Structure formats: C-alpha cells, structure tokens
PDB file of C-alpha atoms in Angstrom:
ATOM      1  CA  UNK A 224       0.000   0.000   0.000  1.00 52.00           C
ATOM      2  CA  UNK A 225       1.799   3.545  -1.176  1.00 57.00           C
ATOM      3  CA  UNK A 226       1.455   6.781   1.269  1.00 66.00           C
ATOM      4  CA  UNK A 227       1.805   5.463   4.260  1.00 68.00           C
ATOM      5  CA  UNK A 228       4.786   7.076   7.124  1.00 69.00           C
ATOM      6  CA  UNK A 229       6.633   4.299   8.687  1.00 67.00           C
ATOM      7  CA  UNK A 230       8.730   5.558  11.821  1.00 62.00           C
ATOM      8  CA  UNK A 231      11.932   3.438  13.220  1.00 58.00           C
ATOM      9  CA  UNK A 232      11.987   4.963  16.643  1.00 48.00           C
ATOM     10  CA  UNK A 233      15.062   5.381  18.931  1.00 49.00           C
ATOM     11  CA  UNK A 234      16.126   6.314  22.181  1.00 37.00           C
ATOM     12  CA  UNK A 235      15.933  10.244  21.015  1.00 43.00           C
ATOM     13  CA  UNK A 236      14.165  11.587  17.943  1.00 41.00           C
ATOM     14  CA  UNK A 237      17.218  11.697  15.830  1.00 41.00           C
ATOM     15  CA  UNK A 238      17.652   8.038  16.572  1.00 44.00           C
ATOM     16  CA  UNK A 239      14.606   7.555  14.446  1.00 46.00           C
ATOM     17  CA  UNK A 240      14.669   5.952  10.744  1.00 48.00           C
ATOM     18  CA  UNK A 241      11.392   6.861   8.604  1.00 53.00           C
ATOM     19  CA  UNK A 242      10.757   5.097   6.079  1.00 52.00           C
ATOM     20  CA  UNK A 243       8.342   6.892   3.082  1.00 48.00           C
ATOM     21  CA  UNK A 244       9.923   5.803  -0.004  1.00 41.00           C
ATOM     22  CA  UNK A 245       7.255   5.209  -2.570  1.00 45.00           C
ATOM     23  CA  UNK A 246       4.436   4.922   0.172  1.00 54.00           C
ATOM     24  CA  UNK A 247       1.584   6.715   1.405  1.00 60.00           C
ATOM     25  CA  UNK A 248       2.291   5.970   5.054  1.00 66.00           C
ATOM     26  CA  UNK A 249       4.307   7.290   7.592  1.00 59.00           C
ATOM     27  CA  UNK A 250       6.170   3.731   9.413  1.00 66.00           C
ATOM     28  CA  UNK A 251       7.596   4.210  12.765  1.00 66.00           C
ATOM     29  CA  UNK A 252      10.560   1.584  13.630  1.00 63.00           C
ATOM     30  CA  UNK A 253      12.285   1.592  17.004  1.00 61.00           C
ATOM     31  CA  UNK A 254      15.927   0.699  16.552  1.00 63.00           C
ATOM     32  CA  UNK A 255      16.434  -0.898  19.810  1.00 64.00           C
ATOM     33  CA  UNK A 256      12.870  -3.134  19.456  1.00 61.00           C
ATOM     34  CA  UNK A 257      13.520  -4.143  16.290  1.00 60.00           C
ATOM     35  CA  UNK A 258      11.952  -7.484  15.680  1.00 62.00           C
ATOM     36  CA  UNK A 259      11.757  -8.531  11.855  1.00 60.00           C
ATOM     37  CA  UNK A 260       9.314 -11.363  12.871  1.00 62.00           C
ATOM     38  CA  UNK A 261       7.143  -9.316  14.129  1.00 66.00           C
ATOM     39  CA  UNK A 262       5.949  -6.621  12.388  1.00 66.00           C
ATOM     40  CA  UNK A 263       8.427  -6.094  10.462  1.00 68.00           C
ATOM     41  CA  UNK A 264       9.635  -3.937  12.942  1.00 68.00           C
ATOM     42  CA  UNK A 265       7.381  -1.129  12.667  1.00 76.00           C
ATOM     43  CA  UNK A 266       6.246   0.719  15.635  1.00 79.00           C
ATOM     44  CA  UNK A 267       3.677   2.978  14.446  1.00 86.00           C
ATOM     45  CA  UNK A 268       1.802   4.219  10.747  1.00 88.00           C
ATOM     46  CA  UNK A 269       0.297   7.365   9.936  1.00 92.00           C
ATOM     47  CA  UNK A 270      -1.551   8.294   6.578  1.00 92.00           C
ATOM     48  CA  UNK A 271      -3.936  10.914   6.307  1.00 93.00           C
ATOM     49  CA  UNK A 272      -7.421   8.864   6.124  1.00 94.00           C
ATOM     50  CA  UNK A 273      -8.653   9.789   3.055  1.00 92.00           C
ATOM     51  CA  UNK A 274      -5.825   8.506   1.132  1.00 90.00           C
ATOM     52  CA  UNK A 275      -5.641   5.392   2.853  1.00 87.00           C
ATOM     53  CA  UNK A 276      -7.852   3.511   0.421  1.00 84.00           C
ATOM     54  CA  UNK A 277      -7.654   6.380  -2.352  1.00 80.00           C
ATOM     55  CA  UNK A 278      -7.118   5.329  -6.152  1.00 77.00           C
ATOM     56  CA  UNK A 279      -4.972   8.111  -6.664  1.00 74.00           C
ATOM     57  CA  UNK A 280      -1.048   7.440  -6.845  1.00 74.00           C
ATOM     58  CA  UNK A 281      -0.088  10.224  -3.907  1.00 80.00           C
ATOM     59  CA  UNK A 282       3.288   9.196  -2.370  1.00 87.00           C
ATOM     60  CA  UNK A 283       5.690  11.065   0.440  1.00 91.00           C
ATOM     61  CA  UNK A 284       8.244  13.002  -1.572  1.00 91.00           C
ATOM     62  CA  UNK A 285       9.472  14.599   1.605  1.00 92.00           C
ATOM     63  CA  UNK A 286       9.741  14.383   5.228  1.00 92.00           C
ATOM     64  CA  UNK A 287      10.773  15.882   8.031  1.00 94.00           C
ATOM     65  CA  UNK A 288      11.005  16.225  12.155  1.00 94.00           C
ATOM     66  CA  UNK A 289      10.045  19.531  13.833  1.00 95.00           C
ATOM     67  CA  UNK A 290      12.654  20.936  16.033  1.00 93.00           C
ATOM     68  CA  UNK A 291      12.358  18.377  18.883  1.00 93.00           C
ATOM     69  CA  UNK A 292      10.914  15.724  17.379  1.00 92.00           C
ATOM     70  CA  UNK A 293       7.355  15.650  18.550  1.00 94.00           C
ATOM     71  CA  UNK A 294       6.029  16.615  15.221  1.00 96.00           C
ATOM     72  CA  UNK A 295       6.338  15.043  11.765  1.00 95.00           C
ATOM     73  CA  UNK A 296       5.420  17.377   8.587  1.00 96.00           C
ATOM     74  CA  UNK A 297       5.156  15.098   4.550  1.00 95.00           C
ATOM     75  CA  UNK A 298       4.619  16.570   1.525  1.00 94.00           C
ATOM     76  CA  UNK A 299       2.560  14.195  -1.287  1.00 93.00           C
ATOM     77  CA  UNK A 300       3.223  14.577  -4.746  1.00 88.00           C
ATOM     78  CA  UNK A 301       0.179  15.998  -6.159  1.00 84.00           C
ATOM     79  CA  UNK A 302      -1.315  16.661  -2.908  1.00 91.00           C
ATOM     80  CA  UNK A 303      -0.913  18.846   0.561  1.00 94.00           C
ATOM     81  CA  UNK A 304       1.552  18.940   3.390  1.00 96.00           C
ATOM     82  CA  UNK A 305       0.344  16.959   6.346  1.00 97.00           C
ATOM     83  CA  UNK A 306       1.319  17.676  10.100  1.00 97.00           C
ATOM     84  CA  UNK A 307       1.033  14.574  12.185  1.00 97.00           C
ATOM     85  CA  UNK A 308       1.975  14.196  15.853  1.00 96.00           C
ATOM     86  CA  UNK A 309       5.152  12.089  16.483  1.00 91.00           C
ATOM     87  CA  UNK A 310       3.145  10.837  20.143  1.00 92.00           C
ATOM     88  CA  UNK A 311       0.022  10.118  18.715  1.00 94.00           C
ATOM     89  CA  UNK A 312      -1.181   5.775  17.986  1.00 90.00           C
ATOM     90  CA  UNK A 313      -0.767   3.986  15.287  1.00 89.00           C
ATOM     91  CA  UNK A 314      -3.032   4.800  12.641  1.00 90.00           C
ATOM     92  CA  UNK A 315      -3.772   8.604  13.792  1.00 92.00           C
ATOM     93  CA  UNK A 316      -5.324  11.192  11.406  1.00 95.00           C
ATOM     94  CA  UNK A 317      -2.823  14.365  10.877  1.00 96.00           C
ATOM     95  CA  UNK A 318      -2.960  17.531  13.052  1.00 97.00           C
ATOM     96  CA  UNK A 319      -2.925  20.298  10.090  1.00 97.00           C
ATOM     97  CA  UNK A 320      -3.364  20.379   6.374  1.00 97.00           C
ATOM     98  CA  UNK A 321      -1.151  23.082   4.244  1.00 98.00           C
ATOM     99  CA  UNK A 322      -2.848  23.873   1.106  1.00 96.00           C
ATOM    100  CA  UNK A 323      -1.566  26.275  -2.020  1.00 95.00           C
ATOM    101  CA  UNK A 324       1.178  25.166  -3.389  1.00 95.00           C
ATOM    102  CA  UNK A 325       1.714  22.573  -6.345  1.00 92.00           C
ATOM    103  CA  UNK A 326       4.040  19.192  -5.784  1.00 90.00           C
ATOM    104  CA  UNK A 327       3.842  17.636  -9.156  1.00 86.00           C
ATOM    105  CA  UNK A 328       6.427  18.304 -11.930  1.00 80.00           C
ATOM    106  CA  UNK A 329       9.991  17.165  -9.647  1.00 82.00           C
ATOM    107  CA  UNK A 330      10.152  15.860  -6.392  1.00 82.00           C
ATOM    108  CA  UNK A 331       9.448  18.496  -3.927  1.00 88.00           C
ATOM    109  CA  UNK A 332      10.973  18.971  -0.540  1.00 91.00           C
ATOM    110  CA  UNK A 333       9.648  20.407   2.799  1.00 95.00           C
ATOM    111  CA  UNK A 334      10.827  21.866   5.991  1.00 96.00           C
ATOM    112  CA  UNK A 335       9.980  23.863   8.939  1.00 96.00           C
ATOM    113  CA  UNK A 336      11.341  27.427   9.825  1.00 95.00           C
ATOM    114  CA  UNK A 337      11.983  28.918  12.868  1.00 93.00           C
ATOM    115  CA  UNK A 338      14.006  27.951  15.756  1.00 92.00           C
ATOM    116  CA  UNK A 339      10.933  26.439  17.200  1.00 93.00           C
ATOM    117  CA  UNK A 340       9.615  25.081  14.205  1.00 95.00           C
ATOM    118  CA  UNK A 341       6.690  28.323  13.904  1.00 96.00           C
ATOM    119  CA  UNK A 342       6.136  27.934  10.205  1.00 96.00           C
ATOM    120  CA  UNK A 343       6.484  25.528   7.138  1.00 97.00           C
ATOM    121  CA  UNK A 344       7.638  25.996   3.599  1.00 96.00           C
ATOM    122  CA  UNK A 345       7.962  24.659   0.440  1.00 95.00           C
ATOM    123  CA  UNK A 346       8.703  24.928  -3.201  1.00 92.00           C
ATOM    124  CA  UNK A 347       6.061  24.409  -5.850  1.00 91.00           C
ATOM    125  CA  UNK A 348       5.707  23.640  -9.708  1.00 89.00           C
ATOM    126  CA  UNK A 349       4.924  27.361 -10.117  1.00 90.00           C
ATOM    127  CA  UNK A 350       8.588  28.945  -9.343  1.00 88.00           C
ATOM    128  CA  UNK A 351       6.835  30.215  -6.136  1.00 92.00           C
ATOM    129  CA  UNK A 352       7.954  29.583  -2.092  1.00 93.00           C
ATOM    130  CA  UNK A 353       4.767  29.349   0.415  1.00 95.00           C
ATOM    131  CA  UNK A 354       5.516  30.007   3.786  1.00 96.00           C
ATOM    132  CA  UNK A 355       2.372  29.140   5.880  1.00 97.00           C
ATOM    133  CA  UNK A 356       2.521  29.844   9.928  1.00 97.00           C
ATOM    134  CA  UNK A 357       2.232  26.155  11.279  1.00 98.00           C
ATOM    135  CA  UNK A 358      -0.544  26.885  14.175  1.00 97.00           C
ATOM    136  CA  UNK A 359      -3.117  28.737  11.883  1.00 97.00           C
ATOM    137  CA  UNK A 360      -2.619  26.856   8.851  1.00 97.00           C
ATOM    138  CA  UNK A 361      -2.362  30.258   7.314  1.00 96.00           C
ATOM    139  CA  UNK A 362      -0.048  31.161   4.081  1.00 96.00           C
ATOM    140  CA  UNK A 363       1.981  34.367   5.348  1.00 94.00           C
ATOM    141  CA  UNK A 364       3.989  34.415   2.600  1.00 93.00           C
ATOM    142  CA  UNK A 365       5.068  33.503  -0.636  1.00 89.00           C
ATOM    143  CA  UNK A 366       7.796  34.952  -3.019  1.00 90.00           C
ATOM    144  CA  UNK A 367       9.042  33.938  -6.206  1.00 88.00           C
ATOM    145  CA  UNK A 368      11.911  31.320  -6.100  1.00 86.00           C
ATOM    146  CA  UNK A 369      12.774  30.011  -9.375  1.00 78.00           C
ATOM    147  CA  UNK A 370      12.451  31.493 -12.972  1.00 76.00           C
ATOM    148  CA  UNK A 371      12.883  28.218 -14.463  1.00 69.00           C
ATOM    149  CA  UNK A 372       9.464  27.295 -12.581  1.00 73.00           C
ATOM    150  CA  UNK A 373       9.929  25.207  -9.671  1.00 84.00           C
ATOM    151  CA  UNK A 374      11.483  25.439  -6.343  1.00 89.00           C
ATOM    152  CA  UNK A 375      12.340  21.755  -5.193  1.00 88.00           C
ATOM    153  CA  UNK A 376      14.526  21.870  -1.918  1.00 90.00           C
ATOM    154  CA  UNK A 377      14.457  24.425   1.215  1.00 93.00           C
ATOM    155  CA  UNK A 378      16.765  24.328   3.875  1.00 94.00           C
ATOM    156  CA  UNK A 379      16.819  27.024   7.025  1.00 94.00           C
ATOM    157  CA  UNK A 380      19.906  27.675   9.119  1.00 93.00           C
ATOM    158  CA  UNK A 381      19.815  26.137  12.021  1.00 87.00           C
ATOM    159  CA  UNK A 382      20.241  28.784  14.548  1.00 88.00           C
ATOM    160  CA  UNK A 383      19.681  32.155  11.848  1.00 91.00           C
ATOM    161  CA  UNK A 384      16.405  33.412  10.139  1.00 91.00           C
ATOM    162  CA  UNK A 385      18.126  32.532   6.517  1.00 94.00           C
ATOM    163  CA  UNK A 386      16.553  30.108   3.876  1.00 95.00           C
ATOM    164  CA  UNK A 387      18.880  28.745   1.467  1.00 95.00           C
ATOM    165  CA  UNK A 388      16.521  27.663  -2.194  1.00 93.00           C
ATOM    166  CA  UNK A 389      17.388  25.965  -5.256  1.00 89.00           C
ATOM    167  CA  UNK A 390      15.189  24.673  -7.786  1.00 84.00           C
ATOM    168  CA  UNK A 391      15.863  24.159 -11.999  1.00 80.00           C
ATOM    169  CA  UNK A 392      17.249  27.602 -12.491  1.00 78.00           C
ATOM    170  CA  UNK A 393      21.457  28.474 -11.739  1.00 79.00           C
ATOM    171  CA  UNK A 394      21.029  29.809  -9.095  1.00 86.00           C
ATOM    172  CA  UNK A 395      21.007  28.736  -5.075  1.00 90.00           C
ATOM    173  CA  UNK A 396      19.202  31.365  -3.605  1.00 91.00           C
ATOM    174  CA  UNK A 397      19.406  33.045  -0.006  1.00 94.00           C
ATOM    175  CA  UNK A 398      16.648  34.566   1.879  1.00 93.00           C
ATOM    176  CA  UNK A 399      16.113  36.648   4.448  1.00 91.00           C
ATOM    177  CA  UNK A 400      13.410  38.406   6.605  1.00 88.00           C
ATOM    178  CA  UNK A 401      14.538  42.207   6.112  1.00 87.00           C
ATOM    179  CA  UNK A 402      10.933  43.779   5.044  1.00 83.00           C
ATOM    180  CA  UNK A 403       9.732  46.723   7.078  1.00 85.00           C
ATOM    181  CA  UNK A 404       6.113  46.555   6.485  1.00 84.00           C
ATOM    182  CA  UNK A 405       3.313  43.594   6.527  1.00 80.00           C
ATOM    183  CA  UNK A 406       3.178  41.528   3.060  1.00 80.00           C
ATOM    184  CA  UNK A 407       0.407  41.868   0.797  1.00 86.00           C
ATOM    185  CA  UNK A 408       0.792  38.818  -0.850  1.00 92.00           C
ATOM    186  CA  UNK A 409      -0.085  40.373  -4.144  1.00 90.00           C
ATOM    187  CA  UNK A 410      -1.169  37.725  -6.556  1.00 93.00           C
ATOM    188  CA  UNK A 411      -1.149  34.907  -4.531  1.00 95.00           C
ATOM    189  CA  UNK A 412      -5.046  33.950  -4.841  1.00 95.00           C
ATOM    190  CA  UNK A 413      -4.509  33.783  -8.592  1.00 95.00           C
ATOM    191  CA  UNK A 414      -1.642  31.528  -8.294  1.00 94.00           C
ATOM    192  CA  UNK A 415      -3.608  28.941  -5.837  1.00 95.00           C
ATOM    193  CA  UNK A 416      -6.641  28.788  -8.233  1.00 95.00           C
ATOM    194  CA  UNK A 417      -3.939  28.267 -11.275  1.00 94.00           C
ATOM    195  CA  UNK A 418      -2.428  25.296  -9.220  1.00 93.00           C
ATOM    196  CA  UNK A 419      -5.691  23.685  -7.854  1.00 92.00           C
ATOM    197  CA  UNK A 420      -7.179  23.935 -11.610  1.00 92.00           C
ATOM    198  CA  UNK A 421      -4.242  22.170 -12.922  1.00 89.00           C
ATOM    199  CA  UNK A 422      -4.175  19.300 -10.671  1.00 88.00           C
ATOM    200  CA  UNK A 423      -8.103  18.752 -10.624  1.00 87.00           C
ATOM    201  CA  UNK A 424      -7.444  18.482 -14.419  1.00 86.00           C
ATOM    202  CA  UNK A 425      -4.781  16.199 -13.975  1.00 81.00           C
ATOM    203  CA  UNK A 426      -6.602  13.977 -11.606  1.00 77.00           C
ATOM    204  CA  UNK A 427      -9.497  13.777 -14.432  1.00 76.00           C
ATOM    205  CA  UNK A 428      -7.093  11.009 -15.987  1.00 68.00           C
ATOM    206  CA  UNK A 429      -7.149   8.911 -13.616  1.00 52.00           C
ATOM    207  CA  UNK A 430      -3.464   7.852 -14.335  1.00 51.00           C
ATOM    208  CA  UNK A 431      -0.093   7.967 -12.578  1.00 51.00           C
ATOM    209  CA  UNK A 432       1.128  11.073 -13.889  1.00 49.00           C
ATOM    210  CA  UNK A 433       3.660  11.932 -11.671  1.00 47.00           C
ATOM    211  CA  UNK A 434       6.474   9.788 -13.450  1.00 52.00           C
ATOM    212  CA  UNK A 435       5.583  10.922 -16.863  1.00 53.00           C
ATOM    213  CA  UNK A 436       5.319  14.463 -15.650  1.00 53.00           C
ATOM    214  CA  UNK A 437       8.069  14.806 -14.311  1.00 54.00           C
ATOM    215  CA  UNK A 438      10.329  13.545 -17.350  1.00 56.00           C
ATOM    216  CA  UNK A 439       8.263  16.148 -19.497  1.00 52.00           C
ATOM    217  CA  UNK A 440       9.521  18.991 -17.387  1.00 57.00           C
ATOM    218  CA  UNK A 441      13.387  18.235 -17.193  1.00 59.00           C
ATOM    219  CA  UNK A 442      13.354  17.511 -20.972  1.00 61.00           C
ATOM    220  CA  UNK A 443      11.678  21.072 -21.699  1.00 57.00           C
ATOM    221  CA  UNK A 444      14.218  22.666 -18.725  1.00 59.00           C
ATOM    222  CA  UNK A 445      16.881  20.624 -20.533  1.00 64.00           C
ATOM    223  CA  UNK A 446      15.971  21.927 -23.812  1.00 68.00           C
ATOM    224  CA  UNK A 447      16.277  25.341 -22.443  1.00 64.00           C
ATOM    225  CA  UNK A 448      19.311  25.324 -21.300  1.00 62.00           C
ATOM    226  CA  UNK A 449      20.738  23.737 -24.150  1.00 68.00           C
ATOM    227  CA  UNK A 450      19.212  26.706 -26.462  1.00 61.00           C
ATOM    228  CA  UNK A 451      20.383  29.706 -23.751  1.00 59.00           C
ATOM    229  CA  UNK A 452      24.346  28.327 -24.378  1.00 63.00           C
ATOM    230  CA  UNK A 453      23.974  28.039 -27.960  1.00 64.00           C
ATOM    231  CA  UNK A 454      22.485  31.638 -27.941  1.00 59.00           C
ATOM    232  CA  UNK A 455      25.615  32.452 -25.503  1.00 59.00           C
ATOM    233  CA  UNK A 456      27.996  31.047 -27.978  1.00 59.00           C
ATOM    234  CA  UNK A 457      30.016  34.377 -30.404  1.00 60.00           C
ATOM    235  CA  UNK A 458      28.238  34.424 -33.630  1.00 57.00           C
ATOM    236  CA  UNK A 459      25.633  32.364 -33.042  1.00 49.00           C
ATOM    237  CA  UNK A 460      21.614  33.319 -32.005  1.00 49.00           C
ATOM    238  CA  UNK A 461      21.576  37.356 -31.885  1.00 44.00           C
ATOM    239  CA  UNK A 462      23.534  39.848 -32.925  1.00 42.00           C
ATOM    240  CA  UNK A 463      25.797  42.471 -31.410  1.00 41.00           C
ATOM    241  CA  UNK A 464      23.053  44.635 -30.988  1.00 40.00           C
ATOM    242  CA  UNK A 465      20.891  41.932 -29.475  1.00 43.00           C
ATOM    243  CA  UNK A 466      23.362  41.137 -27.341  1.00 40.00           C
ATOM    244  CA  UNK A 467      23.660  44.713 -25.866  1.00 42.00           C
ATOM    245  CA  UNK A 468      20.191  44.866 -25.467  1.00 40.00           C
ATOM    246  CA  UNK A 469      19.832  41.333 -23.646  1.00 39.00           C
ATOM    247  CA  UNK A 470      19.934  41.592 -19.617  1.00 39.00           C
ATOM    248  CA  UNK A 471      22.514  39.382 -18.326  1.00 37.00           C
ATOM    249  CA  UNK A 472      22.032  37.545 -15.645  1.00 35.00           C
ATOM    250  CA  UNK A 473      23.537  39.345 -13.240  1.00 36.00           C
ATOM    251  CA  UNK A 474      21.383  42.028 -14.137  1.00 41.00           C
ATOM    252  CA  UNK A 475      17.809  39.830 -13.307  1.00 39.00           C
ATOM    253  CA  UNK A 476      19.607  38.195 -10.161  1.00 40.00           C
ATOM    254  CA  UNK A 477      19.844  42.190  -8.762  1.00 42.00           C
ATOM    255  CA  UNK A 478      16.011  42.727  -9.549  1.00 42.00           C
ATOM    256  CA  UNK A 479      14.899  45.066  -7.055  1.00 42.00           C
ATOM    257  CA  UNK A 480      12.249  43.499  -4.570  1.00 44.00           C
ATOM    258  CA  UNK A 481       9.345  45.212  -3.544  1.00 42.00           C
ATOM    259  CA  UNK A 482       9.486  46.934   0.308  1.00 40.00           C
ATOM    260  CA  UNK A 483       7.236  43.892   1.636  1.00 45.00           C
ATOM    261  CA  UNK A 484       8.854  41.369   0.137  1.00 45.00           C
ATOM    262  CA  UNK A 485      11.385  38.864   1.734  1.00 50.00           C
ATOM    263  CA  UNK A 486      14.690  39.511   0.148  1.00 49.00           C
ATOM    264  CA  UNK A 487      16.731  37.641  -1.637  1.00 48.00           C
ATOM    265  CA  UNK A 488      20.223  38.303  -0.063  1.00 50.00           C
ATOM    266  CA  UNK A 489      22.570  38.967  -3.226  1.00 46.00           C
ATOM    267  CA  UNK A 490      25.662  36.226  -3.235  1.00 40.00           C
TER     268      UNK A 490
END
C-alpha cells in the first residue's frame, strides 16, 4: 500500500529511521525493538485517512522532524503537506493540512522554519515559495523562487532566520526576513486557483502522472538550457546589438524586490 509514514523509533528523535519511499504511510521503527518477525519492525503508521484507500497514486516526496521531534510534517506529490503528531497511535489522522502550493512536476521537498519550528515551507511547480505559519494553517507568505518554474529543496539555518533555495534555475538562492512593512501577498489567490485547476485536471485522468510528468519537465528545462548556451555562444543566435540589449544575468539576479517582500540576499 503507497502513502503510508513508517517511523523506526530510537532512544531520542534523531535516533529515528522513517521510512516513506514510494508509500503513502508514515512507518515508525524503534531501533532498539527491532523485531523482523514481528511486524516487520514497525512501531507505528500514519496516513492521512482519506488517502488510505484512495485510487490516486499520492506518495511522500518529503519528510521531516520539527525541532524536537514531537512533530512530523510530509509533503505528497500531487497533494498537501500533512502535520502529524510524532506521540500520537498507530493509525492517527494528521494535526494540520497546508494547502496552495503545487508538488507535481519534480520531487518536492519540505521543511519547517523557525528555531521552534513556527512555520512551514515549500517549493512548488509554479517557481513560487509558500511560507504558511504552522498553528493557523495560514499562508503568510510567498515569493518567487525560481524562474525556471519550480522550487524543489528548502533548507533554514539552524540557529539564523536565513533560507537557502534551489530549484531548476542556476542559481542557489538566499533569503532573508529584512521587510519593514506587513506583506500583501499580491497575486497569490490567482496563483492557488492556477495550481488547484491544474491538478483537478490532472486527476481527471485517472493515471499515474507523476512519473511521466516529471520527465516532461526536465526535458523542456533541458531543452532550455541547451538553447540559452547556444544563444551564448560568439556568432551564433543574436547579434551584437541583441546582445547589448539582452539583460545578463547578473542584471535579473539584482532585480529590485518590492518593500514587503522577503529579500533575496545577493551572493
């Protein structure tokens, strides 16, 4: 059965082995109970109930522990971000649902922020970072992280307010809280409608997409990249002129950002 979280358990959180790999359930193991005749070792499950016995093909790209390891936060491809409790039984429903963002076209990661695990973020097919506070469920902020079109893995200092990003583009990206006013979040209702639409027609199929997705987008981002260096290359693509008149990259990596935006810290 895919989607399900299976959780090796130690003495201390860290000690813990999850297992997720091509499943819909969480599995919880503890590593000094192991018993493979029993069980095969697994100490507790957790899947959101309405996947459990779901025909769609959601699996756990990504999981993660909170900050002291009583929480446990999994993105599904195609599908939300689930916050389960690490304390709860076997079997127990998730705590929160994050909604907004789009996990479909690469394998998309997931983390908390905040040195006490306040919020959770992730990338999204749509080039976009959604930061939603963890207690309210709430999307605080989002910015744009990737001009190729998707942000796959987010990783926070451990001790600093910094986000480091990469996704399909050049670039690994740094981020930082420096805006002086509250966020608008201009936009951001028009890009969950364009990513809910999308994967409602995409579940229409009724097919495993995900696979066949995914290969579609890296051979367009491949094909690209491949035409950007032959454009690069002297005589080739645009002229002098063109060339003048073309922003580098440089130039679109200095974009200013908007007073209540986070920034993106230049390198």
């Amino acid at each position: 059965m895919k989607g399900w979280l299976t959780i090796k358990e130690g003495s201390g959180f860290r000690e813990g082995v999850v297992n997720y790999v091509k499943r819909r359930e969480r599995l919880i193991y503890d590593q000094r109970k192991i018993d493979e005749n029993e069980n095969n070792g697994v100490l507790k499950k957790f899947c959101p109930h309405h996947l459990v016995n779901s025909e769609s093909k959601a699996n756990i790209t990504c999981l993660v522990y909170s900050h002291d390891g009583t929480e446990l936060l999994a993105s599904y491809n195609d599908e939300d971000i689930y916050l389960f409790n690490s304390s709860h039984s076997d079997g127990a429903q998730y705590v929160k649902r994050y909604k907004g963002h789009r996990n479909n076209a690469t394998v998309k990661g997931v983390n908390f922020y905040g040195p006490k695990s306040e919020f959770v973020v992730s990338g999204s097919d749509c080039g976009h970072i959604f930061l939603w506070e963890k207690a309210s469920c709430q999307i605080v902020q989002f910015m744009e992280g990737d001009k190729g079109g998707v942000v796959n893995c987010l990783e926070p200092h451990p001790h600093l307010p910094v986000l480091a990003t990469s996704g399909l583009d050049h670039d690994v990206k740094i981020w930082a809280p420096t805006a002086e006013t509250s966020t608008e979040l201009t936009g951001l209702k028009d890009v969950i409608k364009k990513n809910k639409r999308e994967r409602d027609e995409d579940s229409l199929h009724h097919t495993d997409l995900f696979d066949s997705h995914m290969l579609w987008f890296l051979m367009h981002h491949l094909r690209q990249r491949r035409h950007h260096r032959r454009w690069r290359e002297p005589g080739v693509g645009a002229t002098d002129a063109d060339s003048d008149e073309s922003p580098s990259s440089s130039d679109t990596s200095d974009e200013e950002e908007g007073p209540d935006r986070v920034q993106c810290m230049p390198s």
